[in-house]
Every structure is written in structure tokens, then in C-alpha cells.
């Protein structure tokens, strides 16, 4: 099921990117790229050792984020972005970012 969801997301984002490229945009801004995916089991993030955690004022920074940041699927998605942008460059020779 999870793989089907990932594939759906990839196709949806590719089509969204194509929509904007068809309108003539030169770039496509994507915020929060490291957080595009989360572990499907929704595991709790491990807390940093106490001596490190107490130095952080922001509670978010008191934890490591192996389950919600920079997952392998994120890199796959970025490669999908690049593939779509390269398709359009082959059509008209125009570089996009």
C-alpha cells in the first residue's frame, strides 16, 4: 500500500510540475524538501542525549530526525523533478531551475 501511495504522489507532483511548465514558468520553488516524506510507521524521533538536548531552546532541536527528514524517497522525488524539467529542456532547449 505504501509503495502505491508513493507512486501516486510521484505522478501527482510530476503532473503539477508539468502544469506550471506548460504555463511557461522558468522555475519551480519547493520549500521544505527534506520533509517531503515521513516513515510509514510514524516512529517517534529519538531524543538527543540529555547533555546535548538541554542546550537547545527549541524542543524540535532536542531530537534527531531520522524518520521525518531526508528519507530515501525524498531523493527519488527530487530526481523525478529533474527528469520532468529535463523533458522540457529537450523540447525547447531552455534551462529551468
JSON list of C-alpha atoms in Angstrom, two decimals:
[
{"chain": "A", "resi": 1, "resn": "UNK", "atom": "CA", "xyz": [0.00, 0.00, 0.00]},
{"chain": "A", "resi": 2, "resn": "UNK", "atom": "CA", "xyz": [2.76, 2.43, 0.93]},
{"chain": "A", "resi": 3, "resn": "UNK", "atom": "CA", "xyz": [4.53, 1.92, -2.40]},
{"chain": "A", "resi": 4, "resn": "UNK", "atom": "CA", "xyz": [1.26, 2.63, -4.23]},
{"chain": "A", "resi": 5, "resn": "UNK", "atom": "CA", "xyz": [0.90, 5.85, -2.28]},
{"chain": "A", "resi": 6, "resn": "UNK", "atom": "CA", "xyz": [4.46, 6.87, -3.10]},
{"chain": "A", "resi": 7, "resn": "UNK", "atom": "CA", "xyz": [3.86, 6.20, -6.79]},
{"chain": "A", "resi": 8, "resn": "UNK", "atom": "CA", "xyz": [0.65, 8.24, -6.67]},
{"chain": "A", "resi": 9, "resn": "UNK", "atom": "CA", "xyz": [2.49, 11.14, -5.04]},
{"chain": "A", "resi": 10, "resn": "UNK", "atom": "CA", "xyz": [5.27, 10.98, -7.64]},
{"chain": "A", "resi": 11, "resn": "UNK", "atom": "CA", "xyz": [2.76, 11.10, -10.52]},
{"chain": "A", "resi": 12, "resn": "UNK", "atom": "CA", "xyz": [0.74, 13.88, -8.86]},
{"chain": "A", "resi": 13, "resn": "UNK", "atom": "CA", "xyz": [3.81, 16.07, -8.32]},
{"chain": "A", "resi": 14, "resn": "UNK", "atom": "CA", "xyz": [5.12, 15.40, -11.83]},
{"chain": "A", "resi": 15, "resn": "UNK", "atom": "CA", "xyz": [1.77, 16.45, -13.29]},
{"chain": "A", "resi": 16, "resn": "UNK", "atom": "CA", "xyz": [1.71, 19.55, -11.11]},
{"chain": "A", "resi": 17, "resn": "UNK", "atom": "CA", "xyz": [5.17, 20.48, -12.30]},
{"chain": "A", "resi": 18, "resn": "UNK", "atom": "CA", "xyz": [4.13, 19.90, -15.93]},
{"chain": "A", "resi": 19, "resn": "UNK", "atom": "CA", "xyz": [1.08, 22.12, -15.41]},
{"chain": "A", "resi": 20, "resn": "UNK", "atom": "CA", "xyz": [3.27, 25.05, -14.40]},
{"chain": "A", "resi": 21, "resn": "UNK", "atom": "CA", "xyz": [5.91, 24.37, -17.03]},
{"chain": "A", "resi": 22, "resn": "UNK", "atom": "CA", "xyz": [3.17, 24.35, -19.68]},
{"chain": "A", "resi": 23, "resn": "UNK", "atom": "CA", "xyz": [2.21, 27.83, -18.48]},
{"chain": "A", "resi": 24, "resn": "UNK", "atom": "CA", "xyz": [5.78, 28.96, -19.14]},
{"chain": "A", "resi": 25, "resn": "UNK", "atom": "CA", "xyz": [7.37, 29.23, -15.70]},
{"chain": "A", "resi": 26, "resn": "UNK", "atom": "CA", "xyz": [11.16, 29.25, -15.62]},
{"chain": "A", "resi": 27, "resn": "UNK", "atom": "CA", "xyz": [11.49, 27.77, -12.17]},
{"chain": "A", "resi": 28, "resn": "UNK", "atom": "CA", "xyz": [9.64, 25.84, -9.53]},
{"chain": "A", "resi": 29, "resn": "UNK", "atom": "CA", "xyz": [10.21, 26.60, -5.88]},
{"chain": "A", "resi": 30, "resn": "UNK", "atom": "CA", "xyz": [9.86, 23.75, -3.43]},
{"chain": "A", "resi": 31, "resn": "UNK", "atom": "CA", "xyz": [10.00, 24.58, 0.25]},
{"chain": "A", "resi": 32, "resn": "UNK", "atom": "CA", "xyz": [10.75, 22.10, 2.99]},
{"chain": "A", "resi": 33, "resn": "UNK", "atom": "CA", "xyz": [12.23, 19.49, 0.65]},
{"chain": "A", "resi": 34, "resn": "UNK", "atom": "CA", "xyz": [13.87, 17.50, 3.48]},
{"chain": "A", "resi": 35, "resn": "UNK", "atom": "CA", "xyz": [10.41, 16.88, 4.94]},
{"chain": "A", "resi": 36, "resn": "UNK", "atom": "CA", "xyz": [8.54, 15.61, 1.87]},
{"chain": "A", "resi": 37, "resn": "UNK", "atom": "CA", "xyz": [8.24, 12.11, 3.31]},
{"chain": "A", "resi": 38, "resn": "UNK", "atom": "CA", "xyz": [7.87, 10.50, 6.70]},
{"chain": "A", "resi": 39, "resn": "UNK", "atom": "CA", "xyz": [8.44, 6.95, 7.85]},
{"chain": "A", "resi": 40, "resn": "UNK", "atom": "CA", "xyz": [5.23, 4.98, 7.13]},
{"chain": "A", "resi": 41, "resn": "UNK", "atom": "CA", "xyz": [5.20, 3.57, 10.67]},
{"chain": "A", "resi": 42, "resn": "UNK", "atom": "CA", "xyz": [5.23, 7.08, 12.17]},
{"chain": "A", "resi": 43, "resn": "UNK", "atom": "CA", "xyz": [8.01, 6.13, 14.56]},
{"chain": "A", "resi": 44, "resn": "UNK", "atom": "CA", "xyz": [8.94, 8.53, 17.34]},
{"chain": "A", "resi": 45, "resn": "UNK", "atom": "CA", "xyz": [12.08, 10.53, 16.79]},
{"chain": "A", "resi": 46, "resn": "UNK", "atom": "CA", "xyz": [14.93, 9.63, 19.16]},
{"chain": "A", "resi": 47, "resn": "UNK", "atom": "CA", "xyz": [15.88, 12.27, 21.68]},
{"chain": "A", "resi": 48, "resn": "UNK", "atom": "CA", "xyz": [19.42, 13.58, 21.73]},
{"chain": "A", "resi": 49, "resn": "UNK", "atom": "CA", "xyz": [21.50, 12.75, 24.81]},
{"chain": "A", "resi": 50, "resn": "UNK", "atom": "CA", "xyz": [20.47, 14.92, 27.72]},
{"chain": "A", "resi": 51, "resn": "UNK", "atom": "CA", "xyz": [23.72, 16.92, 27.74]},
{"chain": "A", "resi": 52, "resn": "UNK", "atom": "CA", "xyz": [23.05, 17.94, 24.12]},
{"chain": "A", "resi": 53, "resn": "UNK", "atom": "CA", "xyz": [19.28, 18.33, 24.38]},
{"chain": "A", "resi": 54, "resn": "UNK", "atom": "CA", "xyz": [19.37, 20.79, 27.28]},
{"chain": "A", "resi": 55, "resn": "UNK", "atom": "CA", "xyz": [21.46, 23.17, 25.17]},
{"chain": "A", "resi": 56, "resn": "UNK", "atom": "CA", "xyz": [18.61, 23.53, 22.68]},
{"chain": "A", "resi": 57, "resn": "UNK", "atom": "CA", "xyz": [15.93, 26.14, 23.36]},
{"chain": "A", "resi": 58, "resn": "UNK", "atom": "CA", "xyz": [13.69, 24.80, 20.61]},
{"chain": "A", "resi": 59, "resn": "UNK", "atom": "CA", "xyz": [12.24, 21.40, 21.56]},
{"chain": "A", "resi": 60, "resn": "UNK", "atom": "CA", "xyz": [12.36, 20.32, 17.90]},
{"chain": "A", "resi": 61, "resn": "UNK", "atom": "CA", "xyz": [16.14, 20.60, 18.03]},
{"chain": "A", "resi": 62, "resn": "UNK", "atom": "CA", "xyz": [16.25, 18.32, 21.09]},
{"chain": "A", "resi": 63, "resn": "UNK", "atom": "CA", "xyz": [15.59, 15.34, 18.83]},
{"chain": "A", "resi": 64, "resn": "UNK", "atom": "CA", "xyz": [17.29, 13.58, 15.94]},
{"chain": "A", "resi": 65, "resn": "UNK", "atom": "CA", "xyz": [15.06, 13.27, 12.87]},
{"chain": "A", "resi": 66, "resn": "UNK", "atom": "CA", "xyz": [15.84, 10.02, 11.05]},
{"chain": "A", "resi": 67, "resn": "UNK", "atom": "CA", "xyz": [12.14, 9.26, 10.48]},
{"chain": "A", "resi": 68, "resn": "UNK", "atom": "CA", "xyz": [10.93, 12.63, 9.21]},
{"chain": "A", "resi": 69, "resn": "UNK", "atom": "CA", "xyz": [13.86, 14.19, 7.38]},
{"chain": "A", "resi": 70, "resn": "UNK", "atom": "CA", "xyz": [15.87, 13.33, 4.27]},
{"chain": "A", "resi": 71, "resn": "UNK", "atom": "CA", "xyz": [14.33, 9.91, 3.66]},
{"chain": "A", "resi": 72, "resn": "UNK", "atom": "CA", "xyz": [15.35, 7.98, 0.55]},
{"chain": "A", "resi": 73, "resn": "UNK", "atom": "CA", "xyz": [12.00, 8.77, -1.07]},
{"chain": "A", "resi": 74, "resn": "UNK", "atom": "CA", "xyz": [12.88, 12.46, -0.88]},
{"chain": "A", "resi": 75, "resn": "UNK", "atom": "CA", "xyz": [15.87, 11.96, -3.15]},
{"chain": "A", "resi": 76, "resn": "UNK", "atom": "CA", "xyz": [13.78, 9.88, -5.53]},
{"chain": "A", "resi": 77, "resn": "UNK", "atom": "CA", "xyz": [11.26, 12.73, -5.71]},
{"chain": "A", "resi": 78, "resn": "UNK", "atom": "CA", "xyz": [13.97, 15.30, -6.47]},
{"chain": "A", "resi": 79, "resn": "UNK", "atom": "CA", "xyz": [15.25, 13.08, -9.27]},
{"chain": "A", "resi": 80, "resn": "UNK", "atom": "CA", "xyz": [11.69, 12.92, -10.61]},
{"chain": "A", "resi": 81, "resn": "UNK", "atom": "CA", "xyz": [11.58, 16.75, -10.59]},
{"chain": "A", "resi": 82, "resn": "UNK", "atom": "CA", "xyz": [14.82, 16.84, -12.56]},
{"chain": "A", "resi": 83, "resn": "UNK", "atom": "CA", "xyz": [13.53, 14.29, -15.08]},
{"chain": "A", "resi": 84, "resn": "UNK", "atom": "CA", "xyz": [10.44, 16.38, -15.81]},
{"chain": "A", "resi": 85, "resn": "UNK", "atom": "CA", "xyz": [12.44, 19.59, -16.13]},
{"chain": "A", "resi": 86, "resn": "UNK", "atom": "CA", "xyz": [14.88, 17.83, -18.47]},
{"chain": "A", "resi": 87, "resn": "UNK", "atom": "CA", "xyz": [11.93, 16.68, -20.63]},
{"chain": "A", "resi": 88, "resn": "UNK", "atom": "CA", "xyz": [11.01, 20.31, -21.20]},
{"chain": "A", "resi": 89, "resn": "UNK", "atom": "CA", "xyz": [14.60, 21.32, -21.90]},
{"chain": "A", "resi": 90, "resn": "UNK", "atom": "CA", "xyz": [14.73, 18.68, -24.65]},
{"chain": "A", "resi": 91, "resn": "UNK", "atom": "CA", "xyz": [11.60, 20.19, -26.18]},
{"chain": "A", "resi": 92, "resn": "UNK", "atom": "CA", "xyz": [12.76, 23.80, -26.35]},
{"chain": "A", "resi": 93, "resn": "UNK", "atom": "CA", "xyz": [16.41, 23.92, -25.22]},
{"chain": "A", "resi": 94, "resn": "UNK", "atom": "CA", "xyz": [15.51, 26.28, -22.37]},
{"chain": "A", "resi": 95, "resn": "UNK", "atom": "CA", "xyz": [17.11, 25.74, -18.94]},
{"chain": "A", "resi": 96, "resn": "UNK", "atom": "CA", "xyz": [14.82, 25.84, -15.94]},
{"chain": "A", "resi": 97, "resn": "UNK", "atom": "CA", "xyz": [15.62, 25.82, -12.24]}
]
